[in-house]
Each structure stands twice: as structure tokens, then as C-alpha cells.
Amino acid sequence: MQKCQNYINGHWMDSSSGEVIEVNDPATGKIIGQVSCAKEEEVNMAVDAALKAHNSRVLVDMPPMERAKLMRTIANELRNVANEGGDVLCRENGKPLPNAIFEFMDAANYFDYYSGLTDKLEGSTIPVNNTVIDYTLLEPYGVSAHIVPWNFPMSMLARSLACAFAAGNATVIKTAELTPLATASHFAKAISNANVPAGLINIICGYGNEAGSILTAHKDVSQITFTGSVLTGKKILHAAAERAIPAVVELGGKSAAVVFPDADLDKVVNAAKGGIFGQAGQICSAMSRVVVHKSIKDELVERLANMAKGLKVGAGYEEGAELTPLISEQQLQKVENYARSGQQAGATLAVGGNRIDREGYFFEATVFDNVKPDMTIAQEEIFGPVLSVLTYEDEAEAIHIANDTAFGLAAGVFTKDINQATNAVNQLQAGQVYVNSWFTGSIATPFGGYKQSGYSREKGQEAIKGYLQVKNVGIQL
Ligand code: NAD
């Protein structure tokens, strides 16, 4: 059984309260590890360590090339622990082992990518008059707090951390209570092995409504990045507003793929396989709705159902597992309730709809036919392997249905007609739109939400602005 501690000021330490958080394997429900549960004392220690590290200017004054080199060292250390750390992540999260190992590689790639920006944080000179020299400096905020969800613990963490670090901020990370092990063990080990100066990166494990809210309310935190649900995101924004500090928020989604009559249905089915059944649908930008022209609906539903039936069910560490478990019993019940609500509202099950009779938190790959736009299963984020199929008669109706939720994270368009595609892209209200595919992005492409899916952007060069403030300097000659 794995036991992990908080990583504060370059040292591993237990919480003074002695309290622990137990972590289970979602494929069996059995306890596989525990972390020391950070309380107010540990949050304060972590923020103090970050503030001292920031005020020492060890990172701020580090020459850009040195900062870049340090980030590339972190990237290499993350690659060194990827296999072992991926195994831990697979067991605590339930995701397929190759995906879990990839998350460490992805984290490494974030550090490599943002290392390339450290010497490109350029200000500008501004003409005022011939007796004044005016220029701008881009400076870090100071202590940047990162609150991470359980579905992609490593990728989401590195996405914001590498960017904040490249900008020169000191950081405090709060792991998700359901998946703290890989971060507190192998991620922290990589940071330590890379000889990151003490206090620049601190990792605490605690509950959201305790350590999380204490962290976001802390007087010495100058910027917050939150990735998680809309509900919690709103609390984070309140906490940030209370002290008038900036926050980057990346929230949930209910993303729709619009399928035109000329679409290649193999591409739609393939996109749905990863887009809604990958990681059991626990993906913020999951393809959770298909809005298809009524003339091809029956054929598409049949193909989707056949694909769903053929998925190999198993724990992430079982070879070839495609449909892995949900994260917890609570999440399983939530998904089950949504499935019942869909049936009660009059949607019909093309396939699935029930929990799977085995240990752990498995739910069948589910396709709902005859879904109407106002049904709960068409409006709310289920965060499970449940796809809702809706139909339309003309393009205007398709776009209306796709946009008609409170979210705006991702959207898709399937057609062979480029004019049709770009026309739809222009009208869809989403931070990313995929054409004839799903999840086409990379670290270099900006990612974020419209409407209640959040604001600010992560990934790409765009994201660094979220971790820098502009200082204008005027010199009177
Ligand atoms: P969640 O909101 O329950 O928790 C996210 C994190 O916030 C956890 O670390 C939790 O401990 C912490 N937290 C909870 N209450 C808090 C509080 N009052 N103050 C401070 N921190 C608090 O979300 P989750 O269930 O872990 O993640 C799933 C959600 O995340 C889904 O809605 C999904 O769409 C979203 N998500 C979004 C993105 C994106 O990039 N847009 C990426 C991944 C996940």
C-alpha cells in the first residue's frame, strides 16, 4: 500500500493532524494507498514557502536560458518516472495504463514547450514624447495556486504549472482527493530530482472544501488556476473576487458533434469511441451529444451501438481494456441516475444504460436515441460513458441544438463539404471546434471554454498571459 506525504519547501512531510485520505482502485473498490491530509497549517506552510521563494527572486532573476534549462531538466525527470508513475496513476484513476504513462510524457512535453517561452516574454516600447522613454515589463504575479481535478491529474497539473513556472511564479498545487498518489509520489520526485529550488513548487493533498478553499482564500496567493466543475469554479471565482485577484478557470462541458447528411459515418463512430467512451466519458470535452440529420440517424445509431457493444471492458491495467471504470461509487450512482432520468423522459436506449455486474465502478457504454434538446441528459454534464443522439431537419436547427446548453467547451462538425464545415464552425459557440474528428488539439493550441465552460485560455502561447502582469515604466529624460 502506497503512503504519500505533502511536498512543502523541498521536503516531504505529514500533516500535523495525522489525518490521512485513503485512495481506492476504481476497478475493484479496494484501498490501494493513502496520503497525508493537508490542513490549514500545511496550506499556510506551503504558501509561506512559495512566497519566500518568490521574494528571494531565485526564479524571477534566473536568466531566461537557465530557467528554460531547469524546465527541460524537470521534463527529463518526468520522463524518467513515467512508467512507475503511470502505473500508480492507472491504479488510482482507473484509466488505461498507456494513457496513464502518456500523462507523464504529456506533463514532460508541457515543460519542454513552455521552456521555449522563457526568453520570449517581451514587453514593448511606447512613444510618449521625446523627453520620456516608456516601456513595459512582463512580471509574474508571485504565488500562483493550482487546483487540479481527478480525471487528468498529471496533464491538467502540468498544463498550468509549466506555464506559471515559465512566467516566473512560485506555485502551490492542491491535488484532487480521489487521485493524489501519482502527483504526491512520482511528480514530486521528479521535481526533487530536478533540483528545483525549495519552495518554488509545493504540493499539498487535502480536501477541496478544506485545504482547497483555505488555499484560494489565502492572503498571499496572488493568482489562482482552477480546473474542475462549474459548481466549484463559481466558488473559486467568488474567492478570487473577494480579494480581487485573477483566476483562470477551466470548467465542464456538454459538447455536441453536428453530423451533416454527407458525413463519413466511420469518422463519426471512431470519434465517438474515444470522444465519449474513452476514459469512461470522464473527459471535460467529451463528445457527449451527437446532433445528426434525421435522414441518416437510424444508420448512425446502429453503428454507434455496435461499436459500443464491442468495447472491451476492464481495469486500466488489463491489456487492451477500452471501457474502464468510473472514478467512484458516487460517480457511478450519478451516471445511473442520469440513465434512469433519460428513460423516464422518453429517450430510448439503443445500447447500455446499466451498471456492469462486476466489482468496481463500471457502467455500460450507453447510447440514447430519441433525445430531445430539453431533456436533462441533453443539458447536463453526465461525466460518464453516455452518448445522447438528437436529430435535426435543417442546419439552423442543428446549430441551435448544439449551442443550446449552458456550456461551450468543444464542438464538432462532420461533413465532406468545406463550405458547410466553415459555416457551421463560425456559428458554434465553443472554445474548440473539431472538423471530421475529435480531440485534434496539441499543447501548442489554445484550450478553454465559452459560456459556463470557463474563460482565459490554457495551452499554446496564449496561456502565458494568464500568469503575467504588465508593468509600465516611464523615464523622464
Ligand atoms: P471538482 O470541481 O469537484 O473538483 C476539482 C478540484 O477542486 C478538486 O481538487 C477539489 O478538491 C477542488 N475543490 C472542491 N471544492 C473546492 C473549494 N470549495 N475550494 C477549492 N477547491 C475545491 O471537479 P472534479 O469532479 O474533480 O472534476 C470533474 C470536472 O472537471 C468536470 O466538470 C470536468 O468537465 C471538469 N474538467 C474541466 C477541464 C477543462 O480543461 N475545462 C479539464 C478536466 C476536468
Short mmCIF file of C-alpha atoms and ligand atoms in Angstrom, two decimals:
data_model
loop_
_atom_site.label_atom_id
_atom_site.label_comp_id
_atom_site.label_asym_id
_atom_site.label_seq_id
_atom_site.Cartn_x
_atom_site.Cartn_y
_atom_site.Cartn_z
CA MET A 1 0.00 0.00 0.00
CA GLN A 2 1.40 3.34 -1.09
CA LYS A 3 1.75 6.11 1.53
CA CYS A 4 2.43 9.66 0.37
CA GLN A 5 3.14 12.95 2.08
CA ASN A 6 2.82 16.60 1.23
CA TYR A 7 5.80 18.14 -0.56
CA ILE A 8 6.48 21.55 1.02
CA ASN A 9 9.59 23.71 0.71
CA GLY A 10 11.54 20.83 -0.82
CA HIS A 11 10.64 18.35 1.96
CA TRP A 12 8.12 15.54 2.25
CA MET A 13 6.03 15.95 5.39
CA ASP A 14 2.97 14.57 7.12
CA SER A 15 0.08 16.71 8.19
CA SER A 16 0.41 17.65 11.87
CA SER A 17 -3.17 16.46 12.35
CA GLY A 18 -2.15 12.90 11.48
CA GLU A 19 -5.27 12.61 9.30
CA VAL A 20 -4.98 10.68 6.04
CA ILE A 21 -7.06 10.39 2.86
CA GLU A 22 -7.48 6.83 1.64
CA VAL A 23 -7.35 6.19 -2.09
CA ASN A 24 -9.04 3.28 -3.81
CA ASP A 25 -8.71 1.38 -7.08
CA PRO A 26 -11.90 2.15 -9.05
CA ALA A 27 -11.66 -1.22 -10.79
CA THR A 28 -12.03 -3.10 -7.51
CA GLY A 29 -13.08 -0.58 -4.87
CA LYS A 30 -10.16 -1.73 -2.70
CA ILE A 31 -7.93 0.70 -0.81
CA ILE A 32 -4.52 0.93 -2.50
CA GLY A 33 -2.90 3.88 -0.78
CA GLN A 34 -3.18 6.93 1.41
CA VAL A 35 -1.93 10.48 1.54
CA SER A 36 -1.38 12.73 4.49
CA CYS A 37 -4.30 15.18 4.53
CA ALA A 38 -3.18 18.83 4.49
CA LYS A 39 -4.94 21.13 6.95
CA GLU A 40 -4.71 24.89 7.46
CA GLU A 41 -1.22 24.54 8.96
CA GLU A 42 0.15 22.78 5.86
CA VAL A 43 -1.60 25.18 3.48
CA ASN A 44 0.00 28.10 5.35
CA MET A 45 3.41 26.41 5.30
CA ALA A 46 3.15 25.78 1.55
CA VAL A 47 2.08 29.35 0.76
CA ASP A 48 4.77 30.78 3.08
CA ALA A 49 7.42 28.63 1.36
CA ALA A 50 6.22 29.79 -2.07
CA LEU A 51 6.15 33.44 -1.00
CA LYS A 52 9.66 33.26 0.45
CA ALA A 53 10.92 31.55 -2.71
CA HIS A 54 9.27 34.22 -4.84
CA ASN A 55 10.58 37.09 -2.72
CA SER A 56 14.10 35.62 -2.87
CA ARG A 57 13.83 36.24 -6.64
CA VAL A 58 15.54 32.91 -7.28
CA LEU A 59 13.27 32.26 -10.25
CA VAL A 60 12.45 35.86 -11.18
CA ASP A 61 16.12 36.79 -11.59
CA MET A 62 17.17 33.47 -13.06
CA PRO A 63 18.43 34.17 -16.61
CA PRO A 64 15.77 33.01 -19.10
CA MET A 65 18.05 30.36 -20.59
CA GLU A 66 18.73 28.95 -17.10
CA ARG A 67 15.01 28.87 -16.34
CA ALA A 68 14.48 27.05 -19.63
CA LYS A 69 17.24 24.57 -18.79
CA LEU A 70 15.69 23.88 -15.38
CA MET A 71 12.33 23.27 -17.03
CA ARG A 72 13.87 20.84 -19.51
CA THR A 73 15.51 19.03 -16.58
CA ILE A 74 12.08 18.71 -14.95
CA ALA A 75 10.78 17.35 -18.27
CA ASN A 76 13.52 14.72 -18.38
CA GLU A 77 12.91 13.72 -14.76
CA LEU A 78 9.19 13.36 -15.51
CA ARG A 79 10.06 11.02 -18.39
CA ASN A 80 12.31 9.02 -16.05
CA VAL A 81 9.42 8.34 -13.66
CA ALA A 82 6.75 7.93 -16.36
CA ASN A 83 6.47 4.13 -16.27
CA GLU A 84 6.35 3.78 -12.49
CA GLY A 85 4.25 6.93 -12.00
CA GLY A 86 1.92 5.89 -14.82
CA ASP A 87 1.30 2.60 -13.05
CA VAL A 88 0.27 4.44 -9.87
CA LEU A 89 -1.93 6.83 -11.85
CA CYS A 90 -3.59 3.93 -13.70
CA ARG A 91 -4.44 2.21 -10.41
CA GLU A 92 -5.83 5.27 -8.61
CA ASN A 93 -7.72 6.74 -11.58
CA GLY A 94 -8.76 3.60 -13.47
CA LYS A 95 -7.64 4.86 -16.90
CA PRO A 96 -5.80 2.56 -19.35
CA LEU A 97 -2.14 2.13 -18.46
CA PRO A 98 -0.81 3.50 -21.79
CA ASN A 99 -2.88 6.66 -21.24
CA ALA A 100 -1.60 7.00 -17.68
CA ILE A 101 2.03 6.68 -18.80
CA PHE A 102 1.27 9.14 -21.58
CA GLU A 103 0.10 11.68 -18.98
CA PHE A 104 3.61 11.79 -17.51
CA MET A 105 5.03 12.18 -21.03
CA ASP A 106 2.46 14.88 -21.70
CA ALA A 107 3.48 16.64 -18.49
CA ALA A 108 7.11 16.48 -19.64
CA ASN A 109 6.12 17.91 -23.00
CA TYR A 110 4.40 20.86 -21.29
CA PHE A 111 7.65 21.71 -19.51
CA ASP A 112 9.60 21.40 -22.77
CA TYR A 113 7.07 23.51 -24.67
CA TYR A 114 6.91 26.34 -22.14
CA SER A 115 10.70 26.28 -21.60
CA GLY A 116 10.79 27.74 -25.11
CA LEU A 117 8.90 30.85 -23.99
CA THR A 118 11.13 31.93 -21.09
CA ASP A 119 13.26 34.17 -23.31
CA LYS A 120 10.33 35.47 -25.34
CA LEU A 121 8.43 37.31 -22.60
CA GLU A 122 8.91 40.58 -24.38
CA GLY A 123 7.45 43.93 -23.42
CA SER A 124 7.25 46.90 -25.74
CA THR A 125 8.48 50.47 -26.06
CA ILE A 126 5.76 53.07 -26.38
CA PRO A 127 6.20 56.52 -27.95
CA VAL A 128 5.07 59.19 -25.45
CA ASN A 129 7.17 62.26 -26.31
CA ASN A 130 10.83 62.99 -26.91
CA THR A 131 11.58 63.59 -23.21
CA VAL A 132 10.13 60.29 -21.97
CA ILE A 133 11.26 56.72 -22.52
CA ASP A 134 8.29 54.42 -21.90
CA TYR A 135 8.43 50.64 -21.88
CA THR A 136 6.61 47.67 -20.43
CA LEU A 137 7.85 44.75 -18.33
CA LEU A 138 6.01 41.44 -18.04
CA GLU A 139 6.22 40.20 -14.46
CA PRO A 140 4.90 37.13 -12.60
CA TYR A 141 2.13 37.54 -10.03
CA GLY A 142 4.01 35.86 -7.17
CA VAL A 143 2.30 32.86 -5.57
CA SER A 144 0.11 31.01 -8.04
CA ALA A 145 -2.31 28.39 -6.66
CA HIS A 146 -3.30 25.39 -8.83
CA ILE A 147 -6.37 23.28 -8.03
CA VAL A 148 -6.44 20.08 -10.06
CA PRO A 149 -9.24 17.60 -10.95
CA TRP A 150 -9.04 13.80 -10.79
CA ASN A 151 -9.70 12.95 -14.43
CA PHE A 152 -6.29 14.05 -15.82
CA PRO A 153 -4.26 14.71 -12.66
CA MET A 154 -0.89 14.92 -14.40
CA SER A 155 -1.77 16.62 -17.68
CA MET A 156 -4.01 19.24 -16.07
CA LEU A 157 -1.41 19.98 -13.42
CA ALA A 158 1.46 20.34 -15.88
CA ARG A 159 -0.67 22.36 -18.28
CA SER A 160 -0.96 25.23 -15.82
CA LEU A 161 2.16 24.65 -13.71
CA ALA A 162 4.67 24.68 -16.59
CA CYS A 163 3.14 27.89 -17.90
CA ALA A 164 3.10 29.59 -14.49
CA PHE A 165 6.70 28.48 -13.87
CA ALA A 166 7.92 29.73 -17.27
CA ALA A 167 6.40 33.10 -16.35
CA GLY A 168 8.39 33.09 -13.09
CA ASN A 169 5.70 32.36 -10.48
CA ALA A 170 6.15 30.25 -7.34
CA THR A 171 3.39 27.68 -7.02
CA VAL A 172 1.24 25.69 -4.61
CA ILE A 173 -0.64 22.72 -6.06
CA LYS A 174 -3.60 21.05 -4.42
CA THR A 175 -4.15 17.56 -5.79
CA ALA A 176 -7.62 16.06 -6.21
CA GLU A 177 -8.62 13.97 -3.17
CA LEU A 178 -9.57 10.98 -5.36
CA THR A 179 -6.25 10.81 -7.23
CA PRO A 180 -3.40 12.34 -5.20
CA LEU A 181 -0.96 9.41 -5.27
CA ALA A 182 0.92 9.79 -8.57
CA THR A 183 1.35 13.54 -8.04
CA ALA A 184 2.49 13.27 -4.42
CA SER A 185 4.86 10.41 -5.21
CA HIS A 186 6.33 10.47 -8.71
CA PHE A 187 5.59 14.02 -9.80
CA ALA A 188 7.08 15.35 -6.55
CA LYS A 189 10.06 13.00 -7.01
CA ALA A 190 10.71 14.44 -10.47
CA ILE A 191 10.63 17.99 -9.07
CA SER A 192 13.02 16.99 -6.31
CA ASN A 193 15.34 15.10 -8.68
CA ALA A 194 15.48 18.14 -10.96
CA ASN A 195 16.79 20.20 -8.02
CA VAL A 196 14.08 22.82 -8.31
CA PRO A 197 14.94 25.41 -5.63
CA ALA A 198 12.98 24.79 -2.43
CA GLY A 199 9.60 26.47 -2.20
CA LEU A 200 9.11 27.16 -5.91
CA ILE A 201 6.82 24.13 -6.38
CA ASN A 202 4.83 22.86 -3.39
CA ILE A 203 2.32 20.00 -3.49
CA ILE A 204 -0.37 19.51 -0.88
CA CYS A 205 -3.00 16.78 -0.64
CA GLY A 206 -6.27 17.71 1.00
CA TYR A 207 -10.00 18.06 0.60
CA GLY A 208 -11.38 20.71 -1.70
CA ASN A 209 -13.77 22.28 0.78
CA GLU A 210 -10.99 22.41 3.37
CA ALA A 211 -7.41 22.76 2.04
CA GLY A 212 -8.72 23.96 -1.33
CA SER A 213 -10.85 26.77 0.00
CA ILE A 214 -8.21 27.81 2.56
CA LEU A 215 -5.66 27.98 -0.26
CA THR A 216 -7.82 30.05 -2.60
CA ALA A 217 -8.70 32.45 0.25
CA HIS A 218 -5.10 32.82 1.44
CA LYS A 219 -3.96 36.45 1.60
CA ASP A 220 -0.58 35.69 -0.01
CA VAL A 221 -1.92 33.87 -3.05
CA SER A 222 -1.85 36.29 -5.98
CA GLN A 223 -3.34 34.20 -8.79
CA ILE A 224 -5.48 31.04 -9.00
CA THR A 225 -5.84 28.41 -11.70
CA PHE A 226 -8.74 26.03 -11.28
CA THR A 227 -9.74 23.07 -13.43
CA GLY A 228 -12.90 21.26 -12.40
CA SER A 229 -16.68 21.50 -12.25
CA VAL A 230 -18.76 24.63 -12.89
CA LEU A 231 -20.13 24.45 -9.36
CA THR A 232 -16.70 24.60 -7.74
CA GLY A 233 -15.43 27.01 -10.39
CA LYS A 234 -18.02 29.55 -9.26
CA LYS A 235 -16.82 29.20 -5.66
CA ILE A 236 -13.25 29.78 -6.84
CA LEU A 237 -14.32 32.90 -8.72
CA HIS A 238 -16.04 34.19 -5.57
CA ALA A 239 -12.85 33.55 -3.58
CA ALA A 240 -10.80 35.38 -6.21
CA ALA A 241 -13.29 38.26 -6.34
CA GLU A 242 -13.18 38.56 -2.54
CA ARG A 243 -9.52 39.58 -2.82
CA ALA A 244 -9.68 40.99 -6.36
CA ILE A 245 -7.07 38.60 -7.77
CA PRO A 246 -7.12 36.99 -11.21
CA ALA A 247 -8.26 33.43 -11.81
CA VAL A 248 -8.00 31.08 -14.76
CA VAL A 249 -10.99 28.70 -14.73
CA GLU A 250 -11.38 25.65 -16.96
CA LEU A 251 -14.75 24.00 -16.35
CA GLY A 252 -17.13 21.36 -17.65
CA GLY A 253 -18.86 20.76 -20.95
CA LYS A 254 -21.74 19.18 -22.87
CA SER A 255 -20.16 19.14 -26.27
CA ALA A 256 -22.03 18.31 -29.46
CA ALA A 257 -20.95 16.88 -32.79
CA VAL A 258 -23.11 18.10 -35.67
CA VAL A 259 -23.37 15.38 -38.34
CA PHE A 260 -24.44 16.52 -41.81
CA PRO A 261 -26.09 14.12 -44.33
CA ASP A 262 -22.88 13.74 -46.39
CA ALA A 263 -20.69 12.86 -43.36
CA ASP A 264 -18.33 9.90 -43.33
CA LEU A 265 -20.03 7.86 -40.61
CA ASP A 266 -16.90 5.80 -39.92
CA LYS A 267 -15.27 9.02 -38.79
CA VAL A 268 -18.21 9.85 -36.52
CA VAL A 269 -18.16 6.40 -34.92
CA ASN A 270 -14.41 6.50 -34.48
CA ALA A 271 -14.62 9.96 -32.90
CA ALA A 272 -17.33 8.77 -30.51
CA LYS A 273 -15.26 5.75 -29.48
CA GLY A 274 -12.54 7.92 -27.95
CA GLY A 275 -14.68 11.01 -27.51
CA ILE A 276 -17.35 9.59 -25.19
CA PHE A 277 -16.27 6.06 -24.24
CA GLY A 278 -12.55 6.79 -23.75
CA GLN A 279 -11.83 7.08 -20.03
CA ALA A 280 -15.47 6.10 -19.48
CA GLY A 281 -16.58 9.51 -20.69
CA GLN A 282 -14.89 11.33 -17.80
CA ILE A 283 -13.40 13.98 -20.06
CA CYS A 284 -14.33 17.66 -19.89
CA SER A 285 -14.51 17.99 -23.66
CA ALA A 286 -16.23 14.62 -24.16
CA MET A 287 -18.38 14.21 -27.28
CA SER A 288 -21.48 13.72 -25.15
CA ARG A 289 -24.08 14.71 -27.78
CA VAL A 290 -24.48 13.83 -31.44
CA VAL A 291 -26.82 16.09 -33.42
CA VAL A 292 -27.50 14.20 -36.63
CA HIS A 293 -29.65 14.83 -39.71
CA LYS A 294 -32.81 12.74 -39.44
CA SER A 295 -32.17 11.08 -42.85
CA ILE A 296 -29.09 9.21 -41.55
CA LYS A 297 -29.95 8.91 -37.86
CA ASP A 298 -31.02 5.25 -37.84
CA GLU A 299 -27.89 4.08 -39.63
CA LEU A 300 -25.62 6.11 -37.33
CA VAL A 301 -27.35 4.92 -34.15
CA GLU A 302 -26.98 1.30 -35.29
CA ARG A 303 -23.28 1.77 -35.99
CA LEU A 304 -22.69 3.57 -32.68
CA ALA A 305 -24.49 0.83 -30.77
CA ASN A 306 -22.44 -1.89 -32.48
CA MET A 307 -19.20 -0.10 -31.65
CA ALA A 308 -20.30 0.36 -28.01
CA LYS A 309 -21.20 -3.34 -27.68
CA GLY A 310 -17.75 -4.35 -28.95
CA LEU A 311 -15.70 -2.38 -26.41
CA LYS A 312 -13.52 -4.49 -24.14
CA VAL A 313 -14.44 -3.83 -20.53
CA GLY A 314 -11.63 -3.96 -17.99
CA ALA A 315 -9.40 -2.30 -15.43
CA GLY A 316 -6.89 0.14 -16.86
CA TYR A 317 -4.10 -2.30 -16.10
CA GLU A 318 -5.77 -5.12 -18.10
CA GLU A 319 -4.26 -5.44 -21.56
CA GLY A 320 -6.43 -3.86 -24.24
CA ALA A 321 -9.11 -2.52 -21.87
CA GLU A 322 -11.25 0.06 -23.67
CA LEU A 323 -14.13 0.69 -21.28
CA THR A 324 -12.53 1.37 -17.91
CA PRO A 325 -14.30 2.16 -14.61
CA LEU A 326 -15.80 5.36 -13.34
CA ILE A 327 -13.84 7.04 -10.59
CA SER A 328 -16.09 6.22 -7.61
CA GLU A 329 -19.30 4.65 -6.39
CA GLN A 330 -20.73 8.16 -6.10
CA GLN A 331 -19.95 8.89 -9.75
CA LEU A 332 -21.40 5.52 -10.76
CA GLN A 333 -24.65 6.32 -8.96
CA LYS A 334 -24.76 9.74 -10.56
CA VAL A 335 -24.41 8.23 -14.04
CA GLU A 336 -27.02 5.60 -13.21
CA ASN A 337 -29.45 8.33 -12.11
CA TYR A 338 -28.93 10.18 -15.39
CA ALA A 339 -29.63 6.97 -17.32
CA ARG A 340 -32.91 6.48 -15.40
CA SER A 341 -33.83 10.14 -15.96
CA GLY A 342 -33.28 9.72 -19.72
CA GLN A 343 -35.60 6.73 -19.85
CA GLN A 344 -38.23 8.43 -17.73
CA ALA A 345 -38.13 11.47 -20.02
CA GLY A 346 -38.86 9.27 -23.06
CA ALA A 347 -35.44 8.74 -24.62
CA THR A 348 -34.80 5.17 -25.80
CA LEU A 349 -31.75 3.06 -25.06
CA ALA A 350 -30.02 1.84 -28.22
CA VAL A 351 -27.44 0.10 -26.06
CA GLY A 352 -26.32 0.03 -22.42
CA GLY A 353 -27.91 2.00 -19.61
CA ASN A 354 -26.87 -0.08 -16.60
CA ARG A 355 -24.02 -0.62 -14.20
CA ILE A 356 -21.95 -3.68 -15.06
CA ASP A 357 -22.25 -6.66 -12.75
CA ARG A 358 -18.66 -6.94 -11.55
CA GLU A 359 -16.58 -5.45 -8.76
CA GLY A 360 -15.53 -1.83 -9.16
CA TYR A 361 -17.43 1.08 -10.67
CA PHE A 362 -18.15 0.02 -14.25
CA PHE A 363 -21.04 1.34 -16.34
CA GLU A 364 -22.09 0.09 -19.76
CA ALA A 365 -21.22 2.08 -22.88
CA THR A 366 -24.59 3.72 -23.44
CA VAL A 367 -26.24 5.32 -26.47
CA PHE A 368 -29.57 7.11 -26.02
CA ASP A 369 -31.73 7.55 -29.12
CA ASN A 370 -34.69 9.94 -29.49
CA VAL A 371 -33.24 12.51 -27.11
CA LYS A 372 -34.96 15.90 -27.09
CA PRO A 373 -32.96 19.09 -26.51
CA ASP A 374 -34.71 19.98 -23.25
CA MET A 375 -34.11 16.61 -21.54
CA THR A 376 -31.73 16.61 -18.59
CA ILE A 377 -29.46 14.10 -20.36
CA ALA A 378 -29.11 16.60 -23.22
CA GLN A 379 -28.37 19.55 -20.95
CA GLU A 380 -26.23 18.43 -18.00
CA GLU A 381 -22.69 17.09 -17.90
CA ILE A 382 -23.04 13.38 -17.05
CA PHE A 383 -19.30 12.63 -16.94
CA GLY A 384 -19.83 9.00 -17.86
CA PRO A 385 -19.99 6.78 -20.97
CA VAL A 386 -23.39 8.07 -22.06
CA LEU A 387 -24.00 9.47 -25.54
CA SER A 388 -27.21 11.35 -26.39
CA VAL A 389 -28.33 11.31 -30.03
CA LEU A 390 -30.59 14.15 -31.18
CA THR A 391 -31.95 14.85 -34.67
CA TYR A 392 -32.47 17.97 -36.77
CA GLU A 393 -34.12 18.87 -40.07
CA ASP A 394 -32.08 21.85 -41.27
CA GLU A 395 -28.75 23.47 -40.49
CA ALA A 396 -30.22 26.30 -38.43
CA GLU A 397 -31.90 23.78 -36.15
CA ALA A 398 -28.67 21.76 -35.84
CA ILE A 399 -26.68 24.80 -34.77
CA HIS A 400 -29.41 25.90 -32.40
CA ILE A 401 -29.48 22.49 -30.66
CA ALA A 402 -25.67 22.31 -30.48
CA ASN A 403 -25.47 25.78 -28.87
CA ASP A 404 -28.49 25.35 -26.62
CA THR A 405 -26.79 24.45 -23.31
CA ALA A 406 -25.08 26.48 -20.59
CA PHE A 407 -21.69 25.11 -21.72
CA GLY A 408 -19.35 25.95 -24.59
CA LEU A 409 -16.22 23.85 -24.29
CA ALA A 410 -15.94 21.87 -27.52
CA ALA A 411 -18.00 21.11 -30.63
CA GLY A 412 -17.59 19.07 -33.79
CA VAL A 413 -18.71 19.15 -37.40
CA PHE A 414 -18.82 16.12 -39.68
CA THR A 415 -19.20 16.81 -43.40
CA LYS A 416 -17.20 16.45 -46.64
CA ASP A 417 -18.18 19.99 -47.72
CA ILE A 418 -15.62 22.57 -46.57
CA ASN A 419 -18.09 25.43 -47.01
CA GLN A 420 -20.64 23.64 -44.89
CA ALA A 421 -17.94 22.95 -42.29
CA THR A 422 -16.62 26.50 -42.00
CA ASN A 423 -20.13 27.90 -41.97
CA ALA A 424 -21.00 25.71 -39.01
CA VAL A 425 -17.66 26.40 -37.28
CA ASN A 426 -18.42 30.13 -37.42
CA GLN A 427 -21.77 29.66 -35.68
CA LEU A 428 -20.84 27.13 -32.99
CA GLN A 429 -20.31 28.62 -29.53
CA ALA A 430 -17.33 26.65 -28.25
CA GLY A 431 -13.68 27.23 -27.37
CA GLN A 432 -12.56 24.48 -29.75
CA VAL A 433 -14.27 23.04 -32.78
CA TYR A 434 -13.12 19.82 -34.43
CA VAL A 435 -13.94 19.01 -38.05
CA ASN A 436 -14.30 15.33 -39.03
CA SER A 437 -12.56 14.24 -35.84
CA TRP A 438 -12.48 14.83 -32.09
CA PHE A 439 -9.56 15.93 -29.84
CA THR A 440 -7.32 17.23 -32.61
CA GLY A 441 -5.51 19.74 -30.36
CA SER A 442 -1.95 19.75 -29.04
CA ILE A 443 -0.01 21.57 -26.35
CA ALA A 444 0.52 24.39 -28.84
CA THR A 445 -3.22 25.00 -29.44
CA PRO A 446 -5.13 27.30 -27.06
CA PHE A 447 -7.78 25.50 -24.99
CA GLY A 448 -10.67 26.90 -23.00
CA GLY A 449 -14.38 27.43 -22.78
CA TYR A 450 -17.13 29.73 -23.97
CA LYS A 451 -20.09 30.45 -21.67
CA GLN A 452 -20.06 28.47 -18.39
CA SER A 453 -17.20 26.24 -19.54
CA GLY A 454 -14.81 28.87 -18.23
CA TYR A 455 -12.63 31.65 -19.54
CA SER A 456 -9.00 32.51 -20.09
CA ARG A 457 -7.04 30.07 -22.20
CA GLU A 458 -4.61 27.32 -21.32
CA LYS A 459 -2.05 25.70 -23.67
CA GLY A 460 -0.28 27.44 -26.51
CA GLN A 461 1.47 30.81 -26.32
CA GLU A 462 -1.84 32.46 -25.43
CA ALA A 463 -1.86 30.87 -21.97
CA ILE A 464 1.24 32.60 -20.64
CA LYS A 465 -0.69 35.90 -20.44
CA GLY A 466 -2.71 34.38 -17.58
CA TYR A 467 0.43 34.21 -15.43
CA LEU A 468 1.97 37.61 -16.17
CA GLN A 469 1.12 41.16 -15.24
CA VAL A 470 2.21 44.22 -17.20
CA LYS A 471 4.28 46.96 -15.59
CA ASN A 472 4.55 50.21 -17.49
CA VAL A 473 7.72 52.24 -16.88
CA GLY A 474 8.13 55.92 -17.81
CA ILE A 475 11.54 57.56 -17.62
CA GLN A 476 11.63 61.35 -17.76
CA LEU A 477 14.81 62.38 -19.56
P1 NAD B 1 -14.48 19.35 -8.72
O1 NAD B 1 -14.92 20.72 -9.04
O2 NAD B 1 -15.33 18.55 -7.83
O3 NAD B 1 -13.04 19.35 -8.06
C1 NAD B 1 -11.92 19.90 -8.71
C2 NAD B 1 -10.89 20.28 -7.69
O4 NAD B 1 -11.41 21.33 -6.89
C3 NAD B 1 -10.51 19.16 -6.71
O5 NAD B 1 -9.11 19.23 -6.46
C4 NAD B 1 -11.26 19.51 -5.45
O6 NAD B 1 -10.64 19.06 -4.28
C5 NAD B 1 -11.22 21.03 -5.51
N1 NAD B 1 -12.26 21.72 -4.75
C6 NAD B 1 -13.52 21.29 -4.47
N2 NAD B 1 -14.18 22.23 -3.74
C7 NAD B 1 -13.33 23.26 -3.58
C8 NAD B 1 -13.43 24.54 -2.95
N3 NAD B 1 -14.56 24.92 -2.31
N4 NAD B 1 -12.37 25.36 -2.98
C9 NAD B 1 -11.22 24.99 -3.62
N5 NAD B 1 -11.07 23.81 -4.23
C10 NAD B 1 -12.11 22.95 -4.21
O7 NAD B 1 -14.26 18.64 -10.13
P2 NAD B 1 -13.86 17.14 -10.39
O8 NAD B 1 -15.04 16.29 -10.12
O9 NAD B 1 -12.57 16.83 -9.72
O10 NAD B 1 -13.54 17.17 -11.96
C11 NAD B 1 -14.51 16.96 -12.91
C12 NAD B 1 -14.93 18.27 -13.51
O11 NAD B 1 -13.79 18.95 -14.03
C13 NAD B 1 -15.86 18.09 -14.70
O12 NAD B 1 -16.89 19.05 -14.64
C14 NAD B 1 -14.94 18.35 -15.89
O13 NAD B 1 -15.63 18.77 -17.04
C15 NAD B 1 -14.03 19.39 -15.35
N6 NAD B 1 -12.77 19.47 -16.10
C16 NAD B 1 -12.54 20.53 -16.92
C17 NAD B 1 -11.37 20.59 -17.68
C18 NAD B 1 -11.10 21.74 -18.61
O14 NAD B 1 -9.97 21.90 -19.04
N7 NAD B 1 -12.09 22.56 -18.94
C19 NAD B 1 -10.44 19.56 -17.58
C20 NAD B 1 -10.69 18.50 -16.73
C21 NAD B 1 -11.86 18.47 -15.98
#
